[in-house]
Structures are given as C-alpha cells and as structure tokens.
Coordinates of C-alpha atoms and ligand atoms in Angstrom, one line a residue:
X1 CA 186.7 -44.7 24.9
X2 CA 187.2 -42.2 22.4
X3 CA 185.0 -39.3 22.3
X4 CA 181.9 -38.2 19.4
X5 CA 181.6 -34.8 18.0
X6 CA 180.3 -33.4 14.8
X7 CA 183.4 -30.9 14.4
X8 CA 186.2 -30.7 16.4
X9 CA 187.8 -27.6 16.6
X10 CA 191.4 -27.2 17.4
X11 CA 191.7 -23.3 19.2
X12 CA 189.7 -21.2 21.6
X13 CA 190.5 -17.8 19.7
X14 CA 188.1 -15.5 17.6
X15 CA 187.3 -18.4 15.1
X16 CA 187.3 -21.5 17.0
X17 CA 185.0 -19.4 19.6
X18 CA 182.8 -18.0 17.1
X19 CA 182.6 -20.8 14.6
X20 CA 181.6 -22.6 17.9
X21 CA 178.9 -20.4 18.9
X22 CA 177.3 -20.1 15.6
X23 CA 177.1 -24.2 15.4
X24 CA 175.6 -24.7 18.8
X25 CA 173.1 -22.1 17.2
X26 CA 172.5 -24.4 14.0
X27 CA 172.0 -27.3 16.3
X28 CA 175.1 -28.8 15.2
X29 CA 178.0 -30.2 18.0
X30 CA 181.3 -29.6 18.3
X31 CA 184.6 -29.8 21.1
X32 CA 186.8 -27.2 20.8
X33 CA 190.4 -27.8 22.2
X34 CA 192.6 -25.1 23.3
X35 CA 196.3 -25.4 24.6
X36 CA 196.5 -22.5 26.9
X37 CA 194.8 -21.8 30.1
X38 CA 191.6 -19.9 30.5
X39 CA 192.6 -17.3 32.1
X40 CA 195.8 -16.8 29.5
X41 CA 193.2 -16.5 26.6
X42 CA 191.0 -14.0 27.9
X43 CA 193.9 -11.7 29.2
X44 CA 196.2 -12.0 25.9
X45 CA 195.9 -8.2 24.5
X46 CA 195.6 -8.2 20.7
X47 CA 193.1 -6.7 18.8
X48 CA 190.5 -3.8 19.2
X49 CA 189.0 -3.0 16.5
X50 CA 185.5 -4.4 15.3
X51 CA 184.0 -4.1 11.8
X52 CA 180.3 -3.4 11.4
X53 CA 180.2 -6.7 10.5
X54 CA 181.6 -8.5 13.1
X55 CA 179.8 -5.9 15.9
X56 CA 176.7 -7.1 14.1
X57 CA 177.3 -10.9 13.9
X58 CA 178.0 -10.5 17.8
X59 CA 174.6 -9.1 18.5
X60 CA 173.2 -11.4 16.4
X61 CA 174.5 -14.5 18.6
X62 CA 173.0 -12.7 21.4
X63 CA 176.4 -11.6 22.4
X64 CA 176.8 -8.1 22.3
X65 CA 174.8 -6.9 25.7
X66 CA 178.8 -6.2 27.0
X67 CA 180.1 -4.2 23.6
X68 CA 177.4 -2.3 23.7
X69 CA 177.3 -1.8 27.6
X70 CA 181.5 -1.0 27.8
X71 CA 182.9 -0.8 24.0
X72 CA 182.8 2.8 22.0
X73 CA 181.6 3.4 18.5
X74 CA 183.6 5.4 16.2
X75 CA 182.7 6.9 13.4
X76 CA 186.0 8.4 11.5
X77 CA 189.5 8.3 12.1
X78 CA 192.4 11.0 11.8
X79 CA 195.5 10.4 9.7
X80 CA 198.6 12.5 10.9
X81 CA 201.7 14.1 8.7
X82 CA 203.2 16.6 7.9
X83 CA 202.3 17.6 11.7
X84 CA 199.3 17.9 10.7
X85 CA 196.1 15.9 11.6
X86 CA 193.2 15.1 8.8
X87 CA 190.1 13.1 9.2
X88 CA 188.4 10.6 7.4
X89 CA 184.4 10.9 8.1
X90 CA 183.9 7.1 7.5
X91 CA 180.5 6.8 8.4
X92 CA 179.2 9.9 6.6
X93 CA 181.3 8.3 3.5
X94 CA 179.8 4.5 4.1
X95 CA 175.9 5.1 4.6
X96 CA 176.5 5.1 8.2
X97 CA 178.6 1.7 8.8
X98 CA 181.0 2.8 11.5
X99 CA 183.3 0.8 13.5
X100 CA 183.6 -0.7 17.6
X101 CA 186.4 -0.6 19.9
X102 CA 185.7 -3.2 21.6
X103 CA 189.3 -5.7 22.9
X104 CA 189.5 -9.1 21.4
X105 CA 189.8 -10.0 24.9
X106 CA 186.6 -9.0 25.8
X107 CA 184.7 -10.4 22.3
X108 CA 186.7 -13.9 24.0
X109 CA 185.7 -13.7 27.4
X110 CA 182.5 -13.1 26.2
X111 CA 182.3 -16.3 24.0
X112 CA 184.1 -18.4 26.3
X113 CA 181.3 -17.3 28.9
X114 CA 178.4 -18.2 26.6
X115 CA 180.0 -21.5 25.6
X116 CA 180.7 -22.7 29.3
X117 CA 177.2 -21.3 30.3
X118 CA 175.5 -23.4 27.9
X119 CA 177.2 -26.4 28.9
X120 CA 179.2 -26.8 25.5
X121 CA 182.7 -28.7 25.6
X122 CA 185.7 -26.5 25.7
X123 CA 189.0 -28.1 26.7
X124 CA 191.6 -25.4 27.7
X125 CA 195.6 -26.1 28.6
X126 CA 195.5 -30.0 26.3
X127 CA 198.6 -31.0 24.4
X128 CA 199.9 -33.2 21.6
X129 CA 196.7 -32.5 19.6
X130 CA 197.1 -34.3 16.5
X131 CA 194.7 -34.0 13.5
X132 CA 194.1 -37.6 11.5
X133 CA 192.2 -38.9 8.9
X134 CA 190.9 -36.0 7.9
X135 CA 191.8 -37.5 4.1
X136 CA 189.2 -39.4 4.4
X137 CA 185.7 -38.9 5.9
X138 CA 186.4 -40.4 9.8
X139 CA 188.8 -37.4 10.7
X140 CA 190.0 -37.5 14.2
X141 CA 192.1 -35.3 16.9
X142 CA 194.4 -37.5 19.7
X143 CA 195.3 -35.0 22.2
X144 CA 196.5 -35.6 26.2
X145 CA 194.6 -34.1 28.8
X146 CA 195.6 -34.0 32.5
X147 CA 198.2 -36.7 31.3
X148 CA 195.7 -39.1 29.9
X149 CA 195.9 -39.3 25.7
X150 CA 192.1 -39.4 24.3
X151 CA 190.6 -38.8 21.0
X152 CA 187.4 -37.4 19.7
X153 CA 186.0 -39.1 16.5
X154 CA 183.9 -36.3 14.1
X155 CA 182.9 -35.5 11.0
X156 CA 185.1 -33.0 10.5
X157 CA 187.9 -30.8 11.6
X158 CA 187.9 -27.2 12.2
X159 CA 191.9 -25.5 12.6
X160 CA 191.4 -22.7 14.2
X161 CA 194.8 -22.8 15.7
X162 CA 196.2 -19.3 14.8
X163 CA 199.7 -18.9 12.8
X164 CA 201.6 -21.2 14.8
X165 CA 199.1 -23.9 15.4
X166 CA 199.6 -27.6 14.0
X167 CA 196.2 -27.7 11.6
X168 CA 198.2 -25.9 8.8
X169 CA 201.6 -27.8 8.8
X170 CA 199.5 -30.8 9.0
X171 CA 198.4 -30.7 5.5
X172 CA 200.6 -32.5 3.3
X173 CA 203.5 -30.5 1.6
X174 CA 203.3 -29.6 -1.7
X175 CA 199.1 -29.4 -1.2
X176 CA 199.6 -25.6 -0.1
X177 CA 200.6 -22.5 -2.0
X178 CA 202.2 -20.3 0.9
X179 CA 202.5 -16.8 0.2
X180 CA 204.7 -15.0 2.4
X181 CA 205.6 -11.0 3.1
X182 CA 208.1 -10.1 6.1
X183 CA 208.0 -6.2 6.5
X184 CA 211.3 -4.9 7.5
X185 CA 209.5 -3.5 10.7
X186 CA 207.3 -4.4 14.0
X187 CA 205.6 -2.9 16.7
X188 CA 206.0 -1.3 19.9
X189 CA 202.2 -1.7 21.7
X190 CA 201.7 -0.8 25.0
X191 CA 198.2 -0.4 27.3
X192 CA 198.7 2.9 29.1
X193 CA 196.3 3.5 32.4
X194 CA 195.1 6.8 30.7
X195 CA 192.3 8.6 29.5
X196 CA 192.9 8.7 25.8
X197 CA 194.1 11.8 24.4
X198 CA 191.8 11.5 21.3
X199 CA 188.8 10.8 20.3
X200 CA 189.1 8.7 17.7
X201 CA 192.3 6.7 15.9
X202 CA 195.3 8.4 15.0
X203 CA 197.3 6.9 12.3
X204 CA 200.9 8.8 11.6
X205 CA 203.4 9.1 9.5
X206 CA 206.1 10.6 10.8
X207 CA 210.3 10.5 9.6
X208 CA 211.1 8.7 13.0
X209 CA 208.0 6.2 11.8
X210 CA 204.8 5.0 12.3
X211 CA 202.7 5.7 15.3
X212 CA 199.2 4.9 16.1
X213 CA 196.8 6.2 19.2
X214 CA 194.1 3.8 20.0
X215 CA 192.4 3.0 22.9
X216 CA 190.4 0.2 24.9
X217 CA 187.9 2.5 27.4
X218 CA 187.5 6.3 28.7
X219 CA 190.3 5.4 31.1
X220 CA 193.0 2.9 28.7
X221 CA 195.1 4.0 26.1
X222 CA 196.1 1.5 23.1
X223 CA 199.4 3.0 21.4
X224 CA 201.6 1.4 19.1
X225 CA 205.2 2.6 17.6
X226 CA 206.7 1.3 14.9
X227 CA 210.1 0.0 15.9
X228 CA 212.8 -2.9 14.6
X229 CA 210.9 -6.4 14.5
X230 CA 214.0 -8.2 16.3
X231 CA 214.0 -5.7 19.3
X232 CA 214.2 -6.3 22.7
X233 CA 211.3 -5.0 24.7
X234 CA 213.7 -4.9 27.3
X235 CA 215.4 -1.4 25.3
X236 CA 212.7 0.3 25.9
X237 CA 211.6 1.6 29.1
X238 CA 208.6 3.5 29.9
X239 CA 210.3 6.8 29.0
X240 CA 212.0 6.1 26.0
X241 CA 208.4 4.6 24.5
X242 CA 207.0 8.2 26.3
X243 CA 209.6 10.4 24.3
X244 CA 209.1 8.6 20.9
X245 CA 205.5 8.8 20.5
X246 CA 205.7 12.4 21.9
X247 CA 208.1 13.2 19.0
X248 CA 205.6 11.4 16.7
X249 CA 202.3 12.8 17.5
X250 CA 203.5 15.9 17.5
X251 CA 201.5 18.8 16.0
X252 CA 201.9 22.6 14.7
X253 CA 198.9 23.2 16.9
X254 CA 200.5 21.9 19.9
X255 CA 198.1 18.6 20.8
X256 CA 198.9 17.2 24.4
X257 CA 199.4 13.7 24.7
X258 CA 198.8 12.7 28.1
X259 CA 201.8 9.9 29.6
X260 CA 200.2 7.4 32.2
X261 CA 201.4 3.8 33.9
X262 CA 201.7 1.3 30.8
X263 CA 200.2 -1.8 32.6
X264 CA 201.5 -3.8 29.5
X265 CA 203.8 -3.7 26.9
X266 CA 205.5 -5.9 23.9
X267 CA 206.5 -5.9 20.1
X268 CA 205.1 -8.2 17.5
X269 CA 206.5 -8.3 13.8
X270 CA 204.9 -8.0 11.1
X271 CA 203.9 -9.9 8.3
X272 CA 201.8 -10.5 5.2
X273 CA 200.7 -14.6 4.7
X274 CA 198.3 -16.6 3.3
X275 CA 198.1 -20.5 2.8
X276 CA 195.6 -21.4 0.0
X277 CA 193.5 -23.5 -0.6
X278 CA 192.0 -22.7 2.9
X279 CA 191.0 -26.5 2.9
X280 CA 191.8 -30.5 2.9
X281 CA 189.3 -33.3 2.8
X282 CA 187.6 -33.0 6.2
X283 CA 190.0 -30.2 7.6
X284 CA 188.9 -26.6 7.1
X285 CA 191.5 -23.9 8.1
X286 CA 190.1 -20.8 9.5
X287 CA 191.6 -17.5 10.5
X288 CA 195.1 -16.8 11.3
X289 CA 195.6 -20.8 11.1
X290 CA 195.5 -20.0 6.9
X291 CA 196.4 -15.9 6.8
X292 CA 197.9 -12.9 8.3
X293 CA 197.9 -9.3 7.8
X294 CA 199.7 -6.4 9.1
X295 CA 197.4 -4.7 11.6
X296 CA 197.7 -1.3 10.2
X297 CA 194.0 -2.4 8.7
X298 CA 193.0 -3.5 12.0
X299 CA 191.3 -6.5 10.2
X300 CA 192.9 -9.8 11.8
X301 CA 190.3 -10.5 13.9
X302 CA 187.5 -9.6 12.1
X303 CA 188.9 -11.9 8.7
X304 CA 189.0 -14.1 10.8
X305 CA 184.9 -13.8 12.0
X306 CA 184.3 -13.8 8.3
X307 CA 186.1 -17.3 7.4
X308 CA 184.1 -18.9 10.4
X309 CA 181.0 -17.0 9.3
X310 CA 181.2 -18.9 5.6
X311 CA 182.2 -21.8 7.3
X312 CA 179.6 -22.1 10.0
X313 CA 177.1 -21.3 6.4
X314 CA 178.6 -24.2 4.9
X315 CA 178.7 -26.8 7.6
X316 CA 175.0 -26.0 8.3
X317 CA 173.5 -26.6 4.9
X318 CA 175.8 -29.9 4.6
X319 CA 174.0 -31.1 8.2
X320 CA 170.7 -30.1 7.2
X321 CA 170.6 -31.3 3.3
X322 CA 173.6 -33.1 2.8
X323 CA 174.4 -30.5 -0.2
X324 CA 178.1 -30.1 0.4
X325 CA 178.7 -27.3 -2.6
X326 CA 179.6 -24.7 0.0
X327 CA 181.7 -27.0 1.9
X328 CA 183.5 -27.1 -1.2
X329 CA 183.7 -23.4 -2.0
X330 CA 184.5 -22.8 0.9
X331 CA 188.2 -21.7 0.5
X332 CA 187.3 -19.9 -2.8
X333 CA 184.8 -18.1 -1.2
X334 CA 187.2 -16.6 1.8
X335 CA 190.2 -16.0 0.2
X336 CA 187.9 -13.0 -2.2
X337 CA 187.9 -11.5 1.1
X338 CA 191.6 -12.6 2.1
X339 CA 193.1 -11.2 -0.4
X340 CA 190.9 -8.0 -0.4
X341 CA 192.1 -7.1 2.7
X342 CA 195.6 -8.5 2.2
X343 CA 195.8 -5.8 0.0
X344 CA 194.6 -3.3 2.0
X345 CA 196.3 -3.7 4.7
X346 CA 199.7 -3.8 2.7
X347 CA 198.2 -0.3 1.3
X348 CA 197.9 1.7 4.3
X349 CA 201.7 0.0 6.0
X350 CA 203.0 1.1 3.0
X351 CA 201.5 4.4 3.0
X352 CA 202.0 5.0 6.8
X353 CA 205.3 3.1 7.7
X354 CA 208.7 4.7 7.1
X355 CA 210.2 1.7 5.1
X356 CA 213.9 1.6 6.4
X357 CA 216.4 2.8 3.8
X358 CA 213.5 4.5 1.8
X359 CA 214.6 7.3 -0.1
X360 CA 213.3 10.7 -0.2
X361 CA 212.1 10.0 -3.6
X362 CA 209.7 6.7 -1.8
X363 CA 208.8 9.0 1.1
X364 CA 207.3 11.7 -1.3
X365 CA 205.4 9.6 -2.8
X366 CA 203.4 8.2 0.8
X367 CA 203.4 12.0 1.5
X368 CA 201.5 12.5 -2.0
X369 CA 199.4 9.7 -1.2
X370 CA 198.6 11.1 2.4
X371 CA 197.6 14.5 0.6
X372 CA 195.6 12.7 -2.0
X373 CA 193.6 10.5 0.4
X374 CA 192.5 13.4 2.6
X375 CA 191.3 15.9 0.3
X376 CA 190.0 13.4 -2.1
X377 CA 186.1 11.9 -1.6
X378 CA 186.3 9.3 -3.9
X379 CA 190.1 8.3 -2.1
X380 CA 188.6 8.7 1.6
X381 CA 185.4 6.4 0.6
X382 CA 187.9 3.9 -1.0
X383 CA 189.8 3.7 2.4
X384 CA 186.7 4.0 4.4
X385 CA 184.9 1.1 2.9
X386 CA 187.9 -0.9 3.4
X387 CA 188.3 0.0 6.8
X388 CA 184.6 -0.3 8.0
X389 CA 184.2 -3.1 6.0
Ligands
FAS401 P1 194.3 -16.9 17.5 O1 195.8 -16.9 17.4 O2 193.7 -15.7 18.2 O3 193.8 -18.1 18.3 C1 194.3 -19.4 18.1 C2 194.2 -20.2 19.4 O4 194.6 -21.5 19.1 C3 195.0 -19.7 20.5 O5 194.2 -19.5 21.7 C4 196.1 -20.7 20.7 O6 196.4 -20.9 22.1 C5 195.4 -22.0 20.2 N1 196.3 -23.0 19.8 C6 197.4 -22.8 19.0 N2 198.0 -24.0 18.8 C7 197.3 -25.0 19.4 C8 197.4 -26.4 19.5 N3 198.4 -27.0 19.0 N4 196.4 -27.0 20.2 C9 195.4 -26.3 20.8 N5 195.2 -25.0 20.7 C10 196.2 -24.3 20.0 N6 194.5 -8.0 14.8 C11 193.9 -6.8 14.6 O7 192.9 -6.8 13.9 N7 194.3 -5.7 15.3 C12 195.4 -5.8 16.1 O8 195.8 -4.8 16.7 C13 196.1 -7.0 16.3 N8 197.1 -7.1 17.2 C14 197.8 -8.3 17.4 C15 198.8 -8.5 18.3 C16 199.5 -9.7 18.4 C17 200.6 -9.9 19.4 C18 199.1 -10.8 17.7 C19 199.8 -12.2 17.8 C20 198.0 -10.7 16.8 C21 197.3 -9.4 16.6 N9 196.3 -9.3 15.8 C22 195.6 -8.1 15.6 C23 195.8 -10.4 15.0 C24 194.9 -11.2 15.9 O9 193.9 -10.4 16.5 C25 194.4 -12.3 15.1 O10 194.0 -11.9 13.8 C26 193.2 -13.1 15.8 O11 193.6 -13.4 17.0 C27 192.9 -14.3 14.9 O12 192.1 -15.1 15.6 P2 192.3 -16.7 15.5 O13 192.3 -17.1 14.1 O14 191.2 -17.3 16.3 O15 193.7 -17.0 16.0
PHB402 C1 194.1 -1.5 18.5 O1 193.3 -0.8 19.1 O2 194.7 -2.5 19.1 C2 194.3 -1.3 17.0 C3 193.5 -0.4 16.4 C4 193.7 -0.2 15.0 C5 194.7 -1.0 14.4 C6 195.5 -1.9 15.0 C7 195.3 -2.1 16.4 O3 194.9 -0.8 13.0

C-alpha cells in the first residue's frame, strides 16, 4: 500500500528540514526521506555561520529559543595581511543587520526535534530512493526501508538531497545547464576544544595561504587552512595543522593563538556549481541538490534557507488558490540570489586564497584589493551587505 503525501522530500539537511517545517506551518503535508542515520546528521560538522536572514526565519518558525540561548552574534569581522589585522564594522555599515554563529548541526538538531515532536514523518537511514513521474503530475519516490521497498504517491517532489544526491542526476540529460568551477585548493577544518582566541572571524591572507579563525562556543574553536584538495588528512597531525596556522595568523603585534585538543578534523575541496533551471515538472531542486559555493562567503547553508523559503512561498499559494505562477518562477527567482552569491563567494576566495602558481604580479593585486576593501566605506559596505546578507 503505497503511501500519500503532498510533497515528498528527498534529504533531512538544511532544506529538506526547513522547507519541511515551513509547510507543516502552511498546513500543507509532506515525508521527508533521509539516507543517513539520525544521529550521523545532527553530528556531521559543516556550517556556522547564519545570515540575518536565516537567524530571523528560524525565530520565526518558533525555532530559535536554542540560537539565541547558546549561539553568538557578531557584528564585524577582521581581515588579516600583511600581518596585519583590519576590521570590517558590518553592522554599523548595514543598518544593524549582523550575523549568528550558530553550527548547522545545531539549526538540524533543532529541526529534526520540532519535526519528530510534532509527529511529522521523517524517515532516516532508507535506500534506493528513486524519484518517478515527476514529468507528469502523479510524481512518486520508491525507496526500501528496513528491507521492505514502498513508495509514497504526492503531488510533488522536493530534492533536497545535497551535491551528491540522486534528485539532480535524475533529470533528464541535456534538460540542465551545469556550470562547474574546481578551485585548485581545499580545506583543512578542524574543531579545537578551545576558548577562541578572537572575538570575531579572521579571514587571512597569507604567502603559505588562506587561514580562517572561527568558532562554535566560548569554549570550541572552528579553524580552517587552506591546503591541497587531494590531501590526505592522514599528513597532517595535530602539530603540523598547530604550526601552519601559527605561521598564518601571525601578527607584528604578537597575537596569541591558543592550541587545544582538535576533537575533529577533515578536508573538503572546493568548488563553484550550479545546475539551472532549479526545476522539472513536479520536481523542484533545492539547495546544494542544484548549487555550491566555496565557503569563504559562508553562505551554503543559508542559500540554501532561501531556495526552500521561495519554495515553501510558492507551494503554499499553489495549495491555497491553485495559482501556480510562483511555482513556475520558482527557479528564476533563486538563481538572482545564486548567482549573487556565486559571485561573491568566488570574490573573497580569490581575494583571500593564495592561488597556486600565482605570480607576484596576481598576488599584488589581492594585496591591493585587501588595502582597498579596508580603508574604503563604500568597498567595506559592498562586502558587508554581501556577507550579512
Ligand atoms: P545537505 O548536503 O546538508 O543535506 C542533504 C541531505 O540529503 C543529507 O542529509 C544527505 O544524507 C541526504 N541525502 C543525500 N542523498 C540521499 C538519497 N539518495 N536519499 C536520501 N537522502 C539523501 N557552508 C557554509 O555556509 N559554511 C561552511 O563552513 C560550510 N562547510 C562545509 C563543509 C563540508 C564538509 C560540506 C560538505 C559542506 C559545507 N558547507 C558549508 C556547505 C553546507 O553547509 C551546505 O551548503 C548545506 O549543508 C546545504 O544544505 P542542504 O542543501 O540541505 O544539503
Ligand atoms: C565556520 O564557522 O564553519 C565558517 C565560518 C565562516 C566561513 C566558513 C565557515 O566563511
């Protein structure tokens, strides 16, 4: 007996959780399926940066008593070369939009807490799921649970399945224009059990390459090096990561970065990617499922929020009148912001990352840039509104 859903939703990330949430909201149904295990999902360490945006869509589910409670609010970051550190005031520069560290696994354990709680249907650790139909107007998804293959009929499908989900390549070929950007780099992020040594972000540019200082609490440090993308985690133990970003942060005025116990470490490459359109009959793609960007703009997750947002819009008015022009604009409508903040994020990698085999002539110019940015207004409100969002 198959089962009946209004949307199914293939992936318990950021976008199938939110989207999700903000249907249940509208009164409209949905089944969200999700290959991993629960507890896999909530622990994976990605993001942990929030936009105004998506701080403020969480509060407005009812969802951010925990951000507020345990995440931080920032309200500038510091840009480092030249051994020397410069900050942006983005909140004074933005009307007071400012930003939320706050880990994507907390924003998930947090949905995936409200959606159980409220009795919704979330699947975790199915296989095989197979999107069908979704040419016409009686999609379906055939997946196996606990050995047994079942299907839920809907209206329509939501892929929410990240980069290497099965929604995308699903689509017939030649329907997609891929756009695709490998950076000749990756990085080195590791969770240090250490109070952080700043207060805010520190992005830098350095001659060994990038290195950023983020953070997760008063007691958990989020740092990231730039490194080779095909590099084994395994050549670089605790003190070798320690002596790079010493070498990196350094400072004329002698800042201290403090070492503790990394609790976790790993490298991810890097890439620029969009699939457009963002949509096919009945199956809308959402989040990384349809783009990525490098997360020197510390936007993945929150693009992600606003495709789901526009989509959750769209799906609502369809259910409640039947006028299905959003649902149709729907792709239009996210890629304006894809592509914005494509090209932001390609901006400050380019302007931060030591691109290998540069010459000196390529490295002046980020170092010109760098100057220009932070003793500029009208350059530091350009990156600010960007990065606030
Ligand atoms: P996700 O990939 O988060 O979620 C997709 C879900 O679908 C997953 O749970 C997956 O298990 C599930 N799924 C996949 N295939 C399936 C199938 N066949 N059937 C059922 N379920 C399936 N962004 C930032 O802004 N800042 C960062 O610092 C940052 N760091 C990152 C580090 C790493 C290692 C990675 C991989 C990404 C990082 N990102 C970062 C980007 C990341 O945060 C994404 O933008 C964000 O997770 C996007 O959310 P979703 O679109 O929901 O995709
Ligand atoms: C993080 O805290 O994981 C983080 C912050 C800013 C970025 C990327 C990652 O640009």
């Amino acid at each position: 007996m198959a089962l009946r859903t209004q949307v199914g939703i293939v992936g318990a990330g950021p976008a199938g959780l939110v989207l999700a949430q903000l249907l249940h909201q509208a009164g409209i149904d949905s089944i969200i399926l999700e290959a991993r295990a629960r507890e896999y999902v909530q622990e994976r360490v990605r993001a942990g940066v929030l936009e105004q945006g998506t701080a403020d869509l969480l509060d407005s589910m009812g969802l951010g008593e925990r951000m507020h409670r345990e995440g931080i609010v920032h309200h500038g970051i510091y840009l480092r070369f030249r051994r020397q550190s410069h900050r942006i005031p983005m909140s004074e520069l933005t009307d007071g939009r400012s930003i939320w560290i706050y880990g994507q696994q907390e924003v998930v354990k947090d949905l995936i807490e409200a959606r159980l709680a409220a009795g919704q249907q979330l699947y975790f650790e199915v296989s095989d799921v197979t999107p069908h139909g979704f040419d016409g107007d009686s999609p379906r998804l055939s997946f196996s649970r606990g050995g047994e293959s079942e299907e839920i009929e809907c209206d329509v499908i939501a892929g929410c399945d990240g980069f290497h989900g099965v929604c995308r390549p699903a689509i017939p070929d030649g329907a997609l224009t891929i756009y695709n950007h490998e950076y000749p780099f990756g990085w080195l992020g590791i969770l240090a059990r250490v109070a952080p040594s700043t207060d805010e972000l520190i992005y830098t540019n350095h001659e060994r390459g990038f290195a950023l200082h983020s953070l997760r609490s008063p007691e958990l440090s989020r740092l990231y090096v730039q490194c080779d993308p095909h590099d084994d985690i395994a050549r670089w133990p605790d003190e070798r990561i320690w002596e790079e970003m010493h070498a990196r942060f350094a400072t004329e005025d002698g800042w201290k970065l403090d070492e503790g116990p990394i609790v976790e470490k790993g490298i991810t490459p890097m890439r620029s990617f969009v699939a457009q359109p963002m949509q096919y009959g009945r199956l809308y793609l959402a989040g990384d499922a349809a783009h990525i960007v490098p997360p020197t703009g510390a936007k993945g997750l929150n693009l992600a929020v606003h495709d789901v947002k526009l989509l959750a819009e769209a799906l609502t008015r369809w259910y409640e009148s039947g006028d299905d022009s959003l649902l149709r604009g729907y792709s239009d409508a996210c890629l304006r912001r894809v592509w914005r903040v494509q090209h932001f994020s390609w901006w400050m990698t380019s302007m931060l990352h030591r691109l290998g085999g540069a010459d000196d002539f390529e490295n002046q110019l980020q170092l010109a840039q760098l100057d220009y940015v932070t003793t500029s207004r009208a350059a530091m409100t350009t990156l600010a509104e960007n990065y606030v969002g």
